[in-house]
Amino acid sequence: MIPLLFAVATVTFFLMHSVKGGPFDQDKPLSESARKVLNEKYDLDGSLATQYIHYLDNLRQGDLGISTSSNDRPVRDIIGDRFSVSIQLGISAFIFAVAMGLTLGIVAAMNQNGIGDYVGVFIATSGAALPSFILAPFLVILFALKVDWFDVLGWELWNYKKMVLPTVALGMLPGAFIARIARASMLDILRQDYIRTARAKGVREFKVIVQHAVKNAMIPVLTVLGPIFAGLITGSFIVENAFAIPGLGNTFVSSVLIRDYGVIMGVTLFYAVIIAAMNLIVDLAYAVADPRIRL
């Protein structure tokens, strides 16, 4: 993980400094004296190599820098405030995606070529074909404007009127993806010899499915759960923007538009930490789900 994070920090730093313009190139040009003062204040006056070494030294001390657009506020504080909202939305969407995906996938596999399979595949295909920038306004128009069941602005934990629509909009695509993987994995497991043997010995069907089929079918699903969870909790600009949710994804894209180097590089590295950690957790979860992997 350490070499990975070092590589992400390095690539992000040089990519950001290779883009034309800077954090002080606004609509109203600054004088050379004002620009010089600002560059000195934010350590942007030295050579690229000097800035890079200074950036790595700050990272070594846990300092992600300061924002050039938020009154010199530390990037760490910005991430802390915004991430608390994004993680609530992300966890809600993740729970919805896993519950929907596993239910549809297992039911579809157990009713192959039946009505349950057709319904499950239809919902999964529809969810995969509707990106969030189409699904979000569709949900707003249908459930907020037409029938007035939910609110569409802001985020408030445990307030279902504000939580349901953004949760569904963000979780539908990964939920459809999980459903397709779960269905394919369950179909493969149900054809295995040990499943037929368990049924031939008179083991109840519920026990066969729960204790043998589902547990082993979760291995491929676990592979994608880590990256999905990391992607959801780090925020979605489209969903957060559509529902006016002040999360980390919205902040990140806004920082790109105004060239806020500190926020861009800090949030990118923060994303990398979460994704790397989730992949590590998934690797450890393999051994729990399948003891054979420990060998």
XYZ file of C-alpha atoms in Angstrom:
295
model
C 0.000 0.000 0.000
C 2.857 2.402 0.772
C 4.411 2.254 -2.730
C 0.930 2.586 -4.214
C 0.142 5.729 -2.219
C 3.565 7.174 -3.063
C 2.876 6.583 -6.759
C -0.591 8.164 -6.542
C 0.796 11.225 -4.736
C 3.593 11.624 -7.301
C 1.421 11.209 -10.389
C -1.269 13.535 -9.020
C 1.284 16.209 -8.138
C 2.919 16.317 -11.569
C -0.378 16.011 -13.451
C -1.856 18.968 -11.579
C 1.229 21.133 -12.174
C 1.298 20.211 -15.873
C -2.173 21.656 -16.501
C -2.215 25.195 -17.813
C -3.339 27.840 -15.371
C -3.164 27.903 -11.608
C -5.145 28.611 -8.463
C -4.765 32.389 -8.934
C -5.776 32.586 -12.599
C -9.238 34.011 -12.100
C -11.499 36.048 -14.366
C -9.940 39.223 -12.996
C -6.144 39.071 -13.539
C -3.894 39.671 -10.532
C -0.963 42.033 -10.543
C 2.518 40.498 -10.620
C 3.248 41.686 -7.079
C 0.031 40.138 -5.725
C 0.680 36.888 -7.595
C 4.241 36.755 -6.195
C 2.984 37.230 -2.626
C 0.383 34.471 -3.037
C 2.874 32.051 -4.609
C 5.258 32.597 -1.704
C 2.461 32.121 0.823
C 1.395 28.771 -0.635
C 4.937 27.526 -1.469
C 4.362 27.768 -5.210
C 7.281 30.080 -5.924
C 10.058 27.464 -6.012
C 11.015 25.054 -8.769
C 8.810 22.046 -9.474
C 11.325 19.730 -7.807
C 11.438 21.934 -4.705
C 7.647 22.005 -4.496
C 7.520 18.229 -4.903
C 10.009 17.597 -2.092
C 8.135 20.036 0.138
C 4.862 18.256 -0.685
C 6.272 14.820 0.197
C 7.756 16.167 3.418
C 4.340 17.512 4.427
C 2.711 14.165 3.593
C 5.263 12.384 5.773
C 4.028 14.503 8.680
C 0.382 13.869 7.854
C -0.123 17.374 6.442
C -2.269 17.457 3.286
C -1.761 21.188 2.813
C -4.169 24.098 2.847
C -6.878 25.203 0.482
C -6.251 28.258 -1.676
C -9.975 28.871 -2.066
C -11.346 28.349 1.467
C -9.615 31.019 3.536
C -6.468 28.923 4.102
C -8.448 26.130 5.680
C -6.495 22.861 6.129
C -7.404 20.253 3.533
C -7.667 17.674 6.302
C -10.486 19.649 7.928
C -12.313 20.046 4.600
C -12.132 16.304 3.968
C -13.333 15.586 7.503
C -16.383 17.811 7.166
C -17.384 16.760 3.664
C -16.573 13.084 4.048
C -18.929 12.740 6.999
C -21.789 13.457 4.600
C -20.463 11.339 1.737
C -19.888 8.313 3.947
C -23.490 8.440 5.198
C -24.762 8.514 1.631
C -22.230 5.896 0.540
C -23.058 3.433 3.313
C -26.788 3.828 2.652
C -26.251 3.217 -1.065
C -23.957 0.255 -0.339
C -26.503 -1.432 1.932
C -29.191 -0.892 -0.703
C -26.932 -2.204 -3.499
C -25.906 -5.349 -1.588
C -29.436 -6.133 -0.407
C -30.930 -5.606 -3.857
C -28.111 -7.342 -5.728
C -27.917 -10.474 -3.587
C -31.680 -10.860 -3.410
C -32.168 -10.525 -7.158
C -29.169 -12.696 -7.987
C -30.071 -15.556 -5.641
C -33.773 -15.541 -6.526
C -32.988 -15.442 -10.248
C -30.535 -18.355 -9.978
C -32.948 -20.492 -7.952
C -35.680 -19.899 -10.559
C -33.595 -20.188 -13.716
C -35.682 -19.572 -16.828
C -38.694 -18.915 -14.621
C -40.621 -15.785 -13.724
C -38.250 -14.976 -10.835
C -35.268 -15.186 -13.181
C -36.885 -12.974 -15.816
C -37.890 -10.333 -13.273
C -34.475 -10.335 -11.624
C -32.588 -10.085 -14.903
C -34.914 -7.330 -16.134
C -34.372 -5.222 -13.004
C -30.611 -5.820 -13.081
C -30.360 -4.947 -16.769
C -32.477 -1.832 -16.313
C -30.351 -0.699 -13.387
C -27.142 -1.235 -15.349
C -28.526 0.649 -18.362
C -29.541 3.744 -16.387
C -26.549 5.851 -15.295
C -26.967 8.061 -12.258
C -27.168 11.286 -14.287
C -30.324 9.892 -15.941
C -31.751 8.007 -12.971
C -31.400 10.906 -10.491
C -33.549 13.452 -12.390
C -36.011 10.679 -13.310
C -36.499 9.834 -9.622
C -36.841 13.522 -8.768
C -39.495 14.118 -11.421
C -41.482 10.980 -10.612
C -41.320 10.666 -6.827
C -40.740 14.272 -5.723
C -42.537 16.454 -8.257
C -45.330 14.169 -9.472
C -46.376 12.281 -6.325
C -44.574 14.413 -3.694
C -43.345 11.479 -1.612
C -39.771 12.648 -1.004
C -37.677 15.805 -0.671
C -34.961 16.556 -3.204
C -32.657 19.079 -1.533
C -29.991 18.363 1.054
C -29.210 15.348 3.217
C -30.367 14.518 6.707
C -29.534 11.205 8.369
C -32.550 9.095 9.396
C -34.873 11.379 7.454
C -36.180 8.916 4.873
C -37.709 11.690 2.757
C -34.232 13.048 2.079
C -32.365 9.717 2.067
C -34.349 7.423 -0.229
C -33.920 9.070 -3.639
C -30.153 9.777 -3.497
C -29.563 6.324 -1.997
C -31.406 4.606 -4.847
C -29.818 6.831 -7.500
C -26.316 6.049 -6.229
C -26.842 2.383 -5.368
C -28.836 1.159 -8.363
C -25.896 0.660 -10.751
C -23.639 -1.257 -8.322
C -26.707 -3.184 -7.144
C -27.392 -4.327 -10.704
C -23.741 -5.293 -11.090
C -23.811 -7.350 -7.878
C -27.042 -9.058 -8.991
C -25.506 -10.225 -12.263
C -22.388 -11.567 -10.524
C -24.418 -13.251 -7.772
C -26.711 -14.936 -10.306
C -23.846 -16.287 -12.415
C -21.971 -17.509 -9.337
C -25.049 -19.179 -7.829
C -25.843 -20.972 -11.096
C -22.306 -22.330 -11.182
C -22.418 -23.473 -7.542
C -25.839 -25.115 -7.889
C -24.406 -27.364 -10.625
C -21.560 -28.640 -8.422
C -21.400 -32.278 -7.328
C -21.480 -31.542 -3.599
C -24.796 -29.692 -4.008
C -26.318 -32.694 -5.795
C -24.873 -34.989 -3.122
C -26.392 -32.920 -0.310
C -29.785 -33.023 -1.996
C -29.499 -36.768 -2.623
C -28.768 -37.324 1.104
C -32.050 -35.627 1.950
C -30.687 -32.338 3.266
C -33.415 -29.718 3.313
C -33.330 -27.351 0.341
C -33.174 -24.264 2.575
C -30.107 -25.658 4.345
C -28.473 -26.583 1.032
C -28.926 -23.071 -0.305
C -27.964 -21.131 2.836
C -25.121 -23.255 4.248
C -23.549 -24.538 1.049
C -24.537 -22.651 -2.083
C -24.788 -19.035 -0.913
C -21.573 -19.064 1.140
C -19.466 -20.417 -1.715
C -21.178 -18.191 -4.272
C -20.108 -15.121 -2.281
C -16.419 -15.446 -3.285
C -16.805 -13.643 -6.648
C -19.164 -11.134 -5.022
C -16.610 -10.309 -2.313
C -14.115 -9.454 -5.037
C -16.183 -6.486 -6.189
C -17.652 -5.365 -2.856
C -14.445 -3.637 -1.723
C -14.014 -1.365 -4.771
C -17.787 -0.738 -4.871
C -17.854 0.326 -1.226
C -14.816 2.552 -1.699
C -16.371 4.181 -4.758
C -19.660 4.824 -3.002
C -18.337 6.294 0.238
C -15.891 8.619 -1.506
C -18.831 10.473 -2.974
C -20.601 10.931 -6.267
C -20.536 14.367 -7.837
C -23.562 13.673 -10.042
C -25.821 12.446 -7.249
C -24.570 14.995 -4.723
C -25.059 17.798 -7.225
C -28.503 16.577 -8.296
C -29.759 16.515 -4.704
C -27.675 19.469 -3.408
C -25.757 17.233 -0.986
C -22.590 18.905 0.373
C -20.376 15.841 0.089
C -16.760 15.171 -0.816
C -17.409 14.379 -4.480
C -19.038 17.755 -5.047
C -16.146 19.495 -3.286
C -13.550 17.618 -5.324
C -14.973 18.576 -8.716
C -15.447 22.192 -7.627
C -11.781 22.259 -6.601
C -10.713 21.000 -10.024
C -12.538 23.865 -11.716
C -10.733 26.481 -9.612
C -7.339 24.700 -9.535
C -7.242 24.288 -5.764
C -4.091 22.152 -5.715
C -4.241 21.315 -2.016
C -7.803 19.975 -2.093
C -7.323 18.114 -5.381
C -4.179 16.291 -4.301
C -5.418 15.711 -0.760
C -8.761 14.244 -1.809
C -7.140 12.096 -4.514
C -4.704 10.625 -1.992
C -7.570 10.127 0.454
C -9.495 8.227 -2.236
C -6.434 6.046 -2.860
C -6.104 5.205 0.837
C -9.736 4.093 1.035
C -9.596 1.986 -2.138
C -6.328 0.317 -1.103
C -7.734 -0.407 2.359
C -10.908 -1.901 0.895
C -8.893 -4.172 -1.404
C -6.857 -5.340 1.599
C -10.032 -6.066 3.566
C -11.427 -8.048 0.617
C -8.249 -10.149 0.474
C -8.606 -10.939 4.178
C -12.314 -11.703 3.755
C -11.489 -14.392 1.184
C -9.961 -16.563 3.908
C -13.058 -16.171 6.067
C -15.453 -17.114 3.275
C -13.326 -19.962 1.893
C -10.846 -21.652 4.306
C -9.074 -23.279 1.325
C -7.573 -19.905 0.430
C -5.622 -19.862 3.728
C -3.476 -22.700 2.366
